[in-house]
XYZ file of C-alpha atoms in Angstrom:
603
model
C 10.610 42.579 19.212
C 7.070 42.599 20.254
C 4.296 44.666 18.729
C 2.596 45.949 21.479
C 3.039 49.726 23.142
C 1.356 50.247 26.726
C 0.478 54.195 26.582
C -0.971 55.865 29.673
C -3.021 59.235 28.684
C -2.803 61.629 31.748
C -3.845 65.616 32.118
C -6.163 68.094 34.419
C -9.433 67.455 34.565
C -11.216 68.408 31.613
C -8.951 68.684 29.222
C -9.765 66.013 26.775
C -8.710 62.814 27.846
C -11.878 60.441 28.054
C -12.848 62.481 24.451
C -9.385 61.485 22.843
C -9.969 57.870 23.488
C -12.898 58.103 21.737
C -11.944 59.148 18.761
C -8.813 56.928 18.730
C -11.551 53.622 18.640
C -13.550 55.075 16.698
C -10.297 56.007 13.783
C -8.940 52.371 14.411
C -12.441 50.611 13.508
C -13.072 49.319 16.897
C -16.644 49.371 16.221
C -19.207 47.761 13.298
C -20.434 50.605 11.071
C -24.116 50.421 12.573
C -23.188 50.204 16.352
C -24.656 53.037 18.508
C -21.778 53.720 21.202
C -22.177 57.561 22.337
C -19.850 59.605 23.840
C -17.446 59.829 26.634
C -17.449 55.691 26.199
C -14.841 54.809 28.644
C -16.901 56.877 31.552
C -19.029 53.855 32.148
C -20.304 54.506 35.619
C -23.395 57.157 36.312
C -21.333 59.325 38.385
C -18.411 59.793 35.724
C -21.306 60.491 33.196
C -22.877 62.901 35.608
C -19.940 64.834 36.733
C -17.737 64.788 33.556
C -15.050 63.511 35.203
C -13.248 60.484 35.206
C -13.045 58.391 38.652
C -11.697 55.344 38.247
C -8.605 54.768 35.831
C -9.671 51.908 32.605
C -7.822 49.907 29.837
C -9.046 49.630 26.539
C -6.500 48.580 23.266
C -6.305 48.918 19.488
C -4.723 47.987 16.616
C -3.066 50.005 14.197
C -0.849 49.455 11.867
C -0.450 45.899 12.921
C 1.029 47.007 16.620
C -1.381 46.440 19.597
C -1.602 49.860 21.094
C -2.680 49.432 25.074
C -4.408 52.857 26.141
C -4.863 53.227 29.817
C -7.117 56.613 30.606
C -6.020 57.957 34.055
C -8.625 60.282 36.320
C -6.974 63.839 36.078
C -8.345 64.837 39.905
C -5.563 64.710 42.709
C -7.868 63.083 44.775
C -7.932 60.218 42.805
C -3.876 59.768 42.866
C -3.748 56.758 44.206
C -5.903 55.524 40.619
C -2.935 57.404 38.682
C -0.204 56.156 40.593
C -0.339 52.426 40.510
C -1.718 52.592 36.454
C 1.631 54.345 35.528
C 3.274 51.369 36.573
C 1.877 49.668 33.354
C 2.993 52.103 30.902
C 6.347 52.610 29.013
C 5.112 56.027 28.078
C 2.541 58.943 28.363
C -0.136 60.684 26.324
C 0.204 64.463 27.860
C -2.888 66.251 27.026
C -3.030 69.864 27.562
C -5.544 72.758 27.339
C -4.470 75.526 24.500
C -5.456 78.241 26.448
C -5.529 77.033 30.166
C -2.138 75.386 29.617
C -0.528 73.213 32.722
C -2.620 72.603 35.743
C -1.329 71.917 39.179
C -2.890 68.459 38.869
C -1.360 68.098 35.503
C 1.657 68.832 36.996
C 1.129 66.311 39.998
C 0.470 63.536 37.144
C 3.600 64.534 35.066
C 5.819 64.444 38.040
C 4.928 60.755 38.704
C 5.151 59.675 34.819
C 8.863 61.073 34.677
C 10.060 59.904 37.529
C 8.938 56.254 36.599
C 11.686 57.218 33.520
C 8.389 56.747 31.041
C 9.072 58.561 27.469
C 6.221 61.230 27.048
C 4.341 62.711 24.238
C 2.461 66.689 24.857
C -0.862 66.933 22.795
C -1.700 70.510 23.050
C -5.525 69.949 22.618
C -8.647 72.013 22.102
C -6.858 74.259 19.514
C -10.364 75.232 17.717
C -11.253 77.184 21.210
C -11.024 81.253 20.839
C -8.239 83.003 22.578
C -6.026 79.502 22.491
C -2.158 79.707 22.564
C -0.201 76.507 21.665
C 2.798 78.149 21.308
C 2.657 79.573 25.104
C 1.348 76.659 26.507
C 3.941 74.548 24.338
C 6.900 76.429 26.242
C 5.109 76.067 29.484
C 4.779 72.198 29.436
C 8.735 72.277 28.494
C 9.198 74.953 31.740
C 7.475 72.069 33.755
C 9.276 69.528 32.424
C 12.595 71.123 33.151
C 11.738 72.266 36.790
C 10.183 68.223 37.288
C 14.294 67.514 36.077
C 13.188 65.147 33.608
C 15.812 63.645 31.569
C 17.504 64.658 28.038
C 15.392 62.485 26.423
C 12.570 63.040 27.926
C 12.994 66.679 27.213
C 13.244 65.800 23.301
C 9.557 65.312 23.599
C 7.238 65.254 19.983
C 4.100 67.588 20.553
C 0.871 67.471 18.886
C -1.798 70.073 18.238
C -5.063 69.139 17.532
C -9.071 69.301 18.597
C -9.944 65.737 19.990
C -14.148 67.000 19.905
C -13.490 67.643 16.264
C -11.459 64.378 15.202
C -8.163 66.055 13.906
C -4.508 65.999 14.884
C -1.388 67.934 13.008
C 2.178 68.774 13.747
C 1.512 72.500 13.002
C -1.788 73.501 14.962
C -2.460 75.868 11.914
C -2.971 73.838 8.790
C -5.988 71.065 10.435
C -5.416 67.617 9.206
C -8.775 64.952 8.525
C -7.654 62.638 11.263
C -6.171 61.621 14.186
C -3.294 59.547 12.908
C -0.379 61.873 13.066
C -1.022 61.380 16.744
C -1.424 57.475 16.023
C 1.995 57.698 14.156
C 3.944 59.494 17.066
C 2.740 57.288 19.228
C 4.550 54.408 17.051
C 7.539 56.430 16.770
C 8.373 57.575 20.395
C 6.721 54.779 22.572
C 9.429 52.100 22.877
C 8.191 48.574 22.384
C 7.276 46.549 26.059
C 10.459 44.754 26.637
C 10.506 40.935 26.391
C 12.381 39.981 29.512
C 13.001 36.066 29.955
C 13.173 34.448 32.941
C 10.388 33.274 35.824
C 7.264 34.861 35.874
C 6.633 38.018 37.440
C 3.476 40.174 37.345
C 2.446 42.959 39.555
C -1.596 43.658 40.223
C -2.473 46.809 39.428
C -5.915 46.937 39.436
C -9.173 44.906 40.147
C -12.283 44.161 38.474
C -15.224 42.161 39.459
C -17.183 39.202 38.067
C -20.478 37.882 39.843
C -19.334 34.563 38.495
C -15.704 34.219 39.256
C -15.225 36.228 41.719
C -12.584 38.886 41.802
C -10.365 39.575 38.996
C -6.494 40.679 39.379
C -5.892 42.635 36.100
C -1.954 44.251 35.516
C 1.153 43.976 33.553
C 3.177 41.111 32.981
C 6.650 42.498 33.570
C 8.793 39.335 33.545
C 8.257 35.543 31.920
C 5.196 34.485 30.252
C 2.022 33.345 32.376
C -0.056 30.727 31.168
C -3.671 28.993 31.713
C -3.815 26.585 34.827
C 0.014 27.372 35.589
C 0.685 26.620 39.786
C 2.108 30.443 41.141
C 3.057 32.056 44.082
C 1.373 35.253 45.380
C 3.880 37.557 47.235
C 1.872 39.597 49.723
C 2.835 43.487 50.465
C 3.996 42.088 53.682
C 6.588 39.387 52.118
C 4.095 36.478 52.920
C 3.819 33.867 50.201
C 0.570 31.958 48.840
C 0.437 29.082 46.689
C -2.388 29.382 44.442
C -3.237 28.082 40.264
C -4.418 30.562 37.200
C -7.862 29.005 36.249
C -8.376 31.502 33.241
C -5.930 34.246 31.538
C -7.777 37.021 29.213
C -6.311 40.044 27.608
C -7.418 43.153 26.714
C -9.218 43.854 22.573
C -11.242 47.000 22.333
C -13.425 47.326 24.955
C -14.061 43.900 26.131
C -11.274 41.176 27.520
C -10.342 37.899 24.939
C -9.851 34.709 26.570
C -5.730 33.401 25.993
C -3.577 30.481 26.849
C -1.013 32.458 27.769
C 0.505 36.275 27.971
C 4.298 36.961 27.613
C 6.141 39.757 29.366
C 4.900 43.465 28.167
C 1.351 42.718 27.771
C -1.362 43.823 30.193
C -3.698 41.081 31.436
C -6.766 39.761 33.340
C -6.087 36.797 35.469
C -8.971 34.395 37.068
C -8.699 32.194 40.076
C -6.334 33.991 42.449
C -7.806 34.091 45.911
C -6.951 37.038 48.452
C -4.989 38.973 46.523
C -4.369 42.732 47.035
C -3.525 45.798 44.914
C 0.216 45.920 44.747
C 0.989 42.016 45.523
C 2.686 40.350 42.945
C 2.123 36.971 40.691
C 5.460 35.273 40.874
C 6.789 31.626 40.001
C 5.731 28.673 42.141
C 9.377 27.391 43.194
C 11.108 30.403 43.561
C 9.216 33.090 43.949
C 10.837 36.999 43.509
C 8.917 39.905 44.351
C 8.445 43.169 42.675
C 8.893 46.649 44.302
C 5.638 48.017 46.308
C 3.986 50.773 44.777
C 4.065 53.036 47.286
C 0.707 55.773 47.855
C 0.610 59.370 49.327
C -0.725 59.855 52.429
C -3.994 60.799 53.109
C -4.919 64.608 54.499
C -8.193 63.986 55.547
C -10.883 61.937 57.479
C -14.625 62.081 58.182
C -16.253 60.306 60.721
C -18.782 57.479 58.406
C -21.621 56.515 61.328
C -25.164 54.771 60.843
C -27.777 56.776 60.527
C -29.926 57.330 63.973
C -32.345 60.363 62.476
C -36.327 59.931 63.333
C -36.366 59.000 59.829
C -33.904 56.366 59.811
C -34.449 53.023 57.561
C -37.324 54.790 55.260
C -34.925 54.852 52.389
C -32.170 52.832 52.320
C -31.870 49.456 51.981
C -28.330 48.752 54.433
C -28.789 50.724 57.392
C -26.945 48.801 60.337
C -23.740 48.768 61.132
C -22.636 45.724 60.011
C -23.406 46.855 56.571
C -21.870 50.000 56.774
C -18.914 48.173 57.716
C -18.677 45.553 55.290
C -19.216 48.309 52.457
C -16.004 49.797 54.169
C -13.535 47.338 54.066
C -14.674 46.336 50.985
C -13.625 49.749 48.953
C -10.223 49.676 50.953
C -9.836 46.638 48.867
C -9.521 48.449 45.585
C -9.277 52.194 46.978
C -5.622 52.514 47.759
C -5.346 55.897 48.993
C -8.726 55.354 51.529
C -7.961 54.270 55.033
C -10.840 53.221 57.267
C -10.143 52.794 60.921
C -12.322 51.964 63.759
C -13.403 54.270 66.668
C -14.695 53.481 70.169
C -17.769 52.908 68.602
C -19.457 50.351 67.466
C -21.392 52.219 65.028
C -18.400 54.764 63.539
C -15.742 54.565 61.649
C -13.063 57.319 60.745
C -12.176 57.658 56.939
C -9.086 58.966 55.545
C -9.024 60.140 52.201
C -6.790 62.377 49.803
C -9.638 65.360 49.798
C -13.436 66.233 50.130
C -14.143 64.989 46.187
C -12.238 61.644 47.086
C -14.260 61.086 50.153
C -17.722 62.353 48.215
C -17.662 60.173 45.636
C -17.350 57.227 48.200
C -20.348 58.531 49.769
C -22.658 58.935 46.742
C -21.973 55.803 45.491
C -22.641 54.131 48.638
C -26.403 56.233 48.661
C -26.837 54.526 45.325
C -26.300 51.350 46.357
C -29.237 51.585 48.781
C -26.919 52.802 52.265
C -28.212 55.258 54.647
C -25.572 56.675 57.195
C -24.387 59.970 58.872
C -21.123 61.727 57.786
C -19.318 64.529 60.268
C -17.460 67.153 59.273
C -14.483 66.629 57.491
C -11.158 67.126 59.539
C -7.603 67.413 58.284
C -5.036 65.065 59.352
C -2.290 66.793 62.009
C 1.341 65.582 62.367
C 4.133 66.626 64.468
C 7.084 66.635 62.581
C 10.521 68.147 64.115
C 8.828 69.026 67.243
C 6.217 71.307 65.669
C 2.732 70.669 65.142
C 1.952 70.474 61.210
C -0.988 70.156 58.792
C -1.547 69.874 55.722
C -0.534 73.029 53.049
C -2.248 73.141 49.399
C -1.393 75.062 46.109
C -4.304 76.911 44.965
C -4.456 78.128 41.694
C -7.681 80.530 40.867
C -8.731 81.774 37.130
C -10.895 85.473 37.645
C -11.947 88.003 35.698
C -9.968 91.085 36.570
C -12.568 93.262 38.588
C -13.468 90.307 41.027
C -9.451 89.136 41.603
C -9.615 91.850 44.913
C -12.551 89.803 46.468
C -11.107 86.302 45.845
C -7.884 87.367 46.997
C -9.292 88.979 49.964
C -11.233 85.362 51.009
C -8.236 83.371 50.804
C -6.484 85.928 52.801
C -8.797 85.258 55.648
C -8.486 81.410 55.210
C -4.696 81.646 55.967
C -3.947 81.860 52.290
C -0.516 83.670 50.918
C -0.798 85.300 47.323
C 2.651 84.189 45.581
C 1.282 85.018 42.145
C -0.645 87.543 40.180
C -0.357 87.807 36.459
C -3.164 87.903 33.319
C -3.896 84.934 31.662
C -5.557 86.120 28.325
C -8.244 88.155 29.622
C -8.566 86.239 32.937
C -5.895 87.194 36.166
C -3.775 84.351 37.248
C -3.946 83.917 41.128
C -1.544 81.572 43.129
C -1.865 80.802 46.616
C -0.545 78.393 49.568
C -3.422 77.927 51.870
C -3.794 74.954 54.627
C -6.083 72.175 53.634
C -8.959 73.354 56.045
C -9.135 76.711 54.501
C -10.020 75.133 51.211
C -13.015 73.556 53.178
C -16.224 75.927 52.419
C -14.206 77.932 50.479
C -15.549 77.247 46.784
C -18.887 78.489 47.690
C -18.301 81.517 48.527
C -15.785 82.141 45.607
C -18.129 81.288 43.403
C -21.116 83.521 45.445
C -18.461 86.708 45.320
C -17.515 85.949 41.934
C -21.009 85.144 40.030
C -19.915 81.831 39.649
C -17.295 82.785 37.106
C -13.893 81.875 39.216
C -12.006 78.534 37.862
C -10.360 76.911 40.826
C -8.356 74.042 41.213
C -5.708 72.821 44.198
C -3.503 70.087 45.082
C -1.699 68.781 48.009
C 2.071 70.698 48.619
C 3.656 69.492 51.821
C 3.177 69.856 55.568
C 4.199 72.869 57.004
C 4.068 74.053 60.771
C 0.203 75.226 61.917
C -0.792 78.507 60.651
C -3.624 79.489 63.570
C -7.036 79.566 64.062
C -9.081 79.713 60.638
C -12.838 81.375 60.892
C -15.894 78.752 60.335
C -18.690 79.853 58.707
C -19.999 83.330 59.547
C -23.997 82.740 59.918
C -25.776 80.688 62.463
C -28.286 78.049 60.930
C -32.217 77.777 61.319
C -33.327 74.597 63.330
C -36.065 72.710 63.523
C -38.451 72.531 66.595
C -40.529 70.145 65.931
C -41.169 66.806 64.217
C -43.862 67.238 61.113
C -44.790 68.590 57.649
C -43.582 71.802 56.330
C -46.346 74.531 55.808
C -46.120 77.315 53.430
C -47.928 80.023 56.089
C -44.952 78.986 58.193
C -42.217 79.564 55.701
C -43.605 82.943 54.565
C -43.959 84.408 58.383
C -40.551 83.397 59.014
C -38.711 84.160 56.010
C -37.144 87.567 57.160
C -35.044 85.370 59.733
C -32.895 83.499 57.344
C -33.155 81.364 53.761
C -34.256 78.274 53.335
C -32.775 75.122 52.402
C -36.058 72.851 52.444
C -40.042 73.718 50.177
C -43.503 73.503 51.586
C -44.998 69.705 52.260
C -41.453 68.298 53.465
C -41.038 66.349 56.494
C -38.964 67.099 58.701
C -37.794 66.154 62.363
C -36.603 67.975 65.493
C -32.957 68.906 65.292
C -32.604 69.144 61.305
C -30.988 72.053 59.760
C -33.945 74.124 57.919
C -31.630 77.040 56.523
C -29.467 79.878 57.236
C -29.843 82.545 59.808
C -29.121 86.289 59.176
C -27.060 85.956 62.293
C -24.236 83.932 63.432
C -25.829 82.366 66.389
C -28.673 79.454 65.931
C -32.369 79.952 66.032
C -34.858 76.604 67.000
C -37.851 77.638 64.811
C -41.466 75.925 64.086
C -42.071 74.974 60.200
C -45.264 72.639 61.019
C -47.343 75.595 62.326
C -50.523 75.158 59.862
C -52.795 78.763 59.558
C -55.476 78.913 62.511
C -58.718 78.715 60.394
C -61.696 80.172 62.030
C -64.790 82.131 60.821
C -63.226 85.398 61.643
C -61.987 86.823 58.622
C -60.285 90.673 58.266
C -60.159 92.300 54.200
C -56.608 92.011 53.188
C -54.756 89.357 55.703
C -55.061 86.603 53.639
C -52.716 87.485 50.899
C -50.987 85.340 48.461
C -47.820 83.349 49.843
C -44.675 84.309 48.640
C -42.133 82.501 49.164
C -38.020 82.594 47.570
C -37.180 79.522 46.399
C -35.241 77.052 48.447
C -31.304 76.857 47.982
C -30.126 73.429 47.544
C -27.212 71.895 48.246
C -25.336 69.414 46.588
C -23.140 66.865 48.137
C -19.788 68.585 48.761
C -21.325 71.820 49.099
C -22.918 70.399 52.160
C -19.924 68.746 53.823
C -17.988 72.032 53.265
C -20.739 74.220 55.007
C -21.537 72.025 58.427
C -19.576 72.869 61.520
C -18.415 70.459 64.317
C -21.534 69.884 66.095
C -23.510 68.802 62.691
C -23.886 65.718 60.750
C -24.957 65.288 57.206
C -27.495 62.221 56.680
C -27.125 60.833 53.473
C -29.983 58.154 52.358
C -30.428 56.879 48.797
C -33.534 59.756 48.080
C -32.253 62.596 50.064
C -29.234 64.898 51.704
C -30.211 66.178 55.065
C -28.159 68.358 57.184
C -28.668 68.254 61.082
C -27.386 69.016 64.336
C -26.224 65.581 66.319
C -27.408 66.751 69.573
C -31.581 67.307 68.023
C -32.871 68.051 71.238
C -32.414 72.302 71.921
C -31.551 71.048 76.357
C -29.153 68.602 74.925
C -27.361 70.605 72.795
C -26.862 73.095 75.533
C -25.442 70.715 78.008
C -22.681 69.482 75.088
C -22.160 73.203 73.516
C -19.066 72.963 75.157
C -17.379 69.951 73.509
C -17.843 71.771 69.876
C -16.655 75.310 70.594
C -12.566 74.140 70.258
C -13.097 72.325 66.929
């Protein structure tokens, strides 16, 4: 038998993950004594650091005990299924991790329910013990309640759990008496993890995942599941579609630590890197030259939800960004669809836009900032969910939304989600939090987490994923207030701010240029007012005791990202360049936007 386990490590967001890697290559000596590595070591990119979370799913392995242990951390958000989906598929079993006091999440349980029903053999680690309030024992029979209702199998059932604090380097079988290390973890992991299978026969590899080389090109990286693939061996490549491509490995690598080792060759059961395939596509698989067998598509959920991606035409268009034309914006497109399997991109009557789908606004965000940081400037419209008629009936997308509140503030949350469309199935305390459960259709989540957080001091924990379609639930109300717009094209004046500042807040500070049409702030009404920011104060000799006061002015609100594609409406764009997020109407002329009121109102 081989000595090599392929583990995939999968839970909610937050729970531990990216930290428990950490510490298991740190324990197995991964590093030299005097090498600086930080924390959170497998969130390479800025935005994972940033955010916390992780995006894009990675592949580190260790040794211990003289078996090669091949760790695969998987993003815990739902909008990043597709990532968890097709990494599964090079795993014979999974690393649960599980908060002791929030216990299963609905994307832990969207995670769990794709593990067992690839048959994989699981392990729970019930993490974060050290945290006040914690209950392993609840949480313990919770994850087995989940299992059960996901029908997993006897054996899957007999699962070994794990207590333990991954930020504190310890793991035990009894969550009470703290061990020094991590290796009781290490030595389940042996125990309960069956060996990768060595299967003879022709080769056959499915790509899993990419990565990317400025000097070879693109790399196909996945798991060799049948055979054994060697340096400059001829092979076919068996498109999605059934197509067939002759093609020769240049250079094999597999996977030590952090970094990739150059091989000669990789036998069934191990997870490589492979150099020198052209074309290739997640999914397709590496298969012998003369007769060539393919493996089973990995198949993706659907998306719910597509923006409208456009270049950007604002008065201050091609100040910032480096790619502004279409051609650009385009290229960067297809490009991501390349390794992005849940993103769709499909072309629109114009030249200049293109309609997204995605799994959900964070799936679709992410995309966007790290196109800004790349140097793009474009427009993004408000995000629409994706309508089917199934049966007959026109459907859309339904979500389970779970909220965490403390008890005095449950009425208002539950009264929100009531407006949105949203059913309350359950109510129950949750140590000294209430438990909230909700269906709600997709485009009532949009917006919502503001205001949540606004009615609930910023204290609610939310988190949703997709359920299934269900027939149209009616007309959901947009946002209640109108917005302030700008009248004219110029620089922002504090005298101008402070006269006007009884008619809404602002979103934008004094010396800011801005141009006819963009969104300045928020009225106190819900109908739009076309204001002037670039009045300057008339200075002339005349001068009366007490009118010139101090200015003072509230500070301006700011919004992030997401914050601002959940609060524009249908006629509004958000303009996204590499130095700043501006929100705008797409008509900017006032006559214009009069003529085309019309086309918005039924959106």
């Amino acid at each position: 038998m081989q000595k090599i386990r392929n583990i995939a490590i999968i839970a909610h967001v937050d729970h531990g993950k990216t930290t428990l890697v950490d510490k298991i290559l740190h324990s197995c000596s991964i590093f030299r004594d005097n090498e600086q590595t930080g924390e959170l070591i497998l969130d390479s990119n800025d935005l994972e650091r940033e955010r916390g979370i992780t995006i894009v799913s990675k592949n580190v392995s260790v040794m211990y005990k003289d078996v090669k242990i091949n760790i695969i951390d998987t993003p815990g958000h739902a909008d990043f299924g597709g990532e968890v989906e097709r990494v599964l598929k090079m795993a014979d079993g999974v690393l649960l991790l599980c908060d002791a006091f929030e216990g299963a999440m609905p994307q832990t349980r969207f995670v769990t329910q794709k593990a067992l029903a690839l048959g994989l053999k699981p392990i729970v680690v019930v993490n974060k013990v050290d945290k006040e309030n914690c209950r392993p024992e609840e949480v313990y029979e919770q994850i087995f309640e989940l299992f059960y209702n996901l029908e997993a199998t006897e054996d899957q059932l007999d699962f070994p759990v794990i207590y333990g604090s991954s930020k504190q380097g310890w793991m035990s079988t009894d969550w009470q008496r703290p061990t020094e290390n991590i290796f009781p973890l290490m030595d389940a992991i042996l125990e309960t993890i069956p060996p990768a299978p060595e299967v003879e026969g022709t080769l056959q590899m499915q790509i899993t995942s990419l990565d990317y080389s400025s000097f070879v090109g693109r790399i196909a990286i996945g798991r060799v599941a049948r055979g054994t693939i060697r340096e400059n061996m001829p092979v076919s490549l068996v498109k999605r579609d059934g197509t067939i491509q002759k093609s020769r490995i240049k250079e094999l690598y597999t996977f030590e630590g952090l970094g990739k080792v150059k091989t000669t060759s990789v036998s069934s059961g191990d997870i490589c890197a492979v150099v020198g395939i052209e074309g290739f596509d997640i999914g397709d698989t590496i298969a012998d030259f003369e007769n060539p067998e393919q493996l089973a598509i990995i198949k993706i959920d659907e998306p719910t939800m597509n923006m409208l991606f456009t270049i950007n035409t604002s008065p201050f268009f091609g100040k910032e960004g480096k790619f502004v034309t279409s051609r650009h914006l385009r290229d960067r497109l297809y490009k991501e669809m390349e390794k992005n399997l849940a993103l769709k991109v499909l072309e629109t009557e114009s030249p200049d836009s293109y309609l997204v789908y995605g799994r959900g606004i964070l799936h679709l965000s992410v995309l966007i900032e790290t196109m800004r940081r790349e140097g793009y400037e474009l427009q993004v419209g408000q995000p629409q969910v994706i309508i089917k008629e199934v049966d007959g009936l026109k459907c859309e997308p339904i979500e389970t939304l779970i909220v965490d509140v403390p008890g005095e503030v449950a009425g208002k949350v539950i009264e929100l989600v009531t407006q949105r469309k949203g059913d309350l199935l359950v109510m129950e305390p949750k140590g000294d939090l209430q438990h909230l459960e909700f269906d709600i259709p997709a485009r009532g989540i949009i917006g919502l987490r503001n205001n949540v957080l606004t009615a609930t001091g910023g204290e609610a924990i939310m988190a949703h994923r997709f359920k299934a379609y269900e027939p149209w639930k009616g007309h959901i109300p947009g946002r209640l207030n109108g917005v302030l717009v700008s009248m004219d094209t110029g620089k922002t004046t504090a005298f101008a701010i402070d006269k006007l500042q009884d008619r809404g807040r602002f979103h934008i500070d004094p010396g800011m240029d801005v141009y006819e049409g963009q969104v300045l702030g928020e009225h106190i009404r819900d109908n739009d007012l076309v204001i002037n920011l670039t009045k300057g104060k008339q200075l002339t000799n005349m001068r009366a005791s007490g009118s010139d006061t101090n200015v003072r002015i509230a500070p301006a609100i700011k919004f992030s990202l997401e914050e601002s594609m959940e609060y524009i409406q249908a006629d509004e764009y958000i303009e996204v360049t590499p130095k700043s997020i501006r929100m705008r109407k797409i008509f900017l002329n006032e006559n214009e936007r009069k003529v085309n009121a019309k086309k918005f109102q039924n959106q």
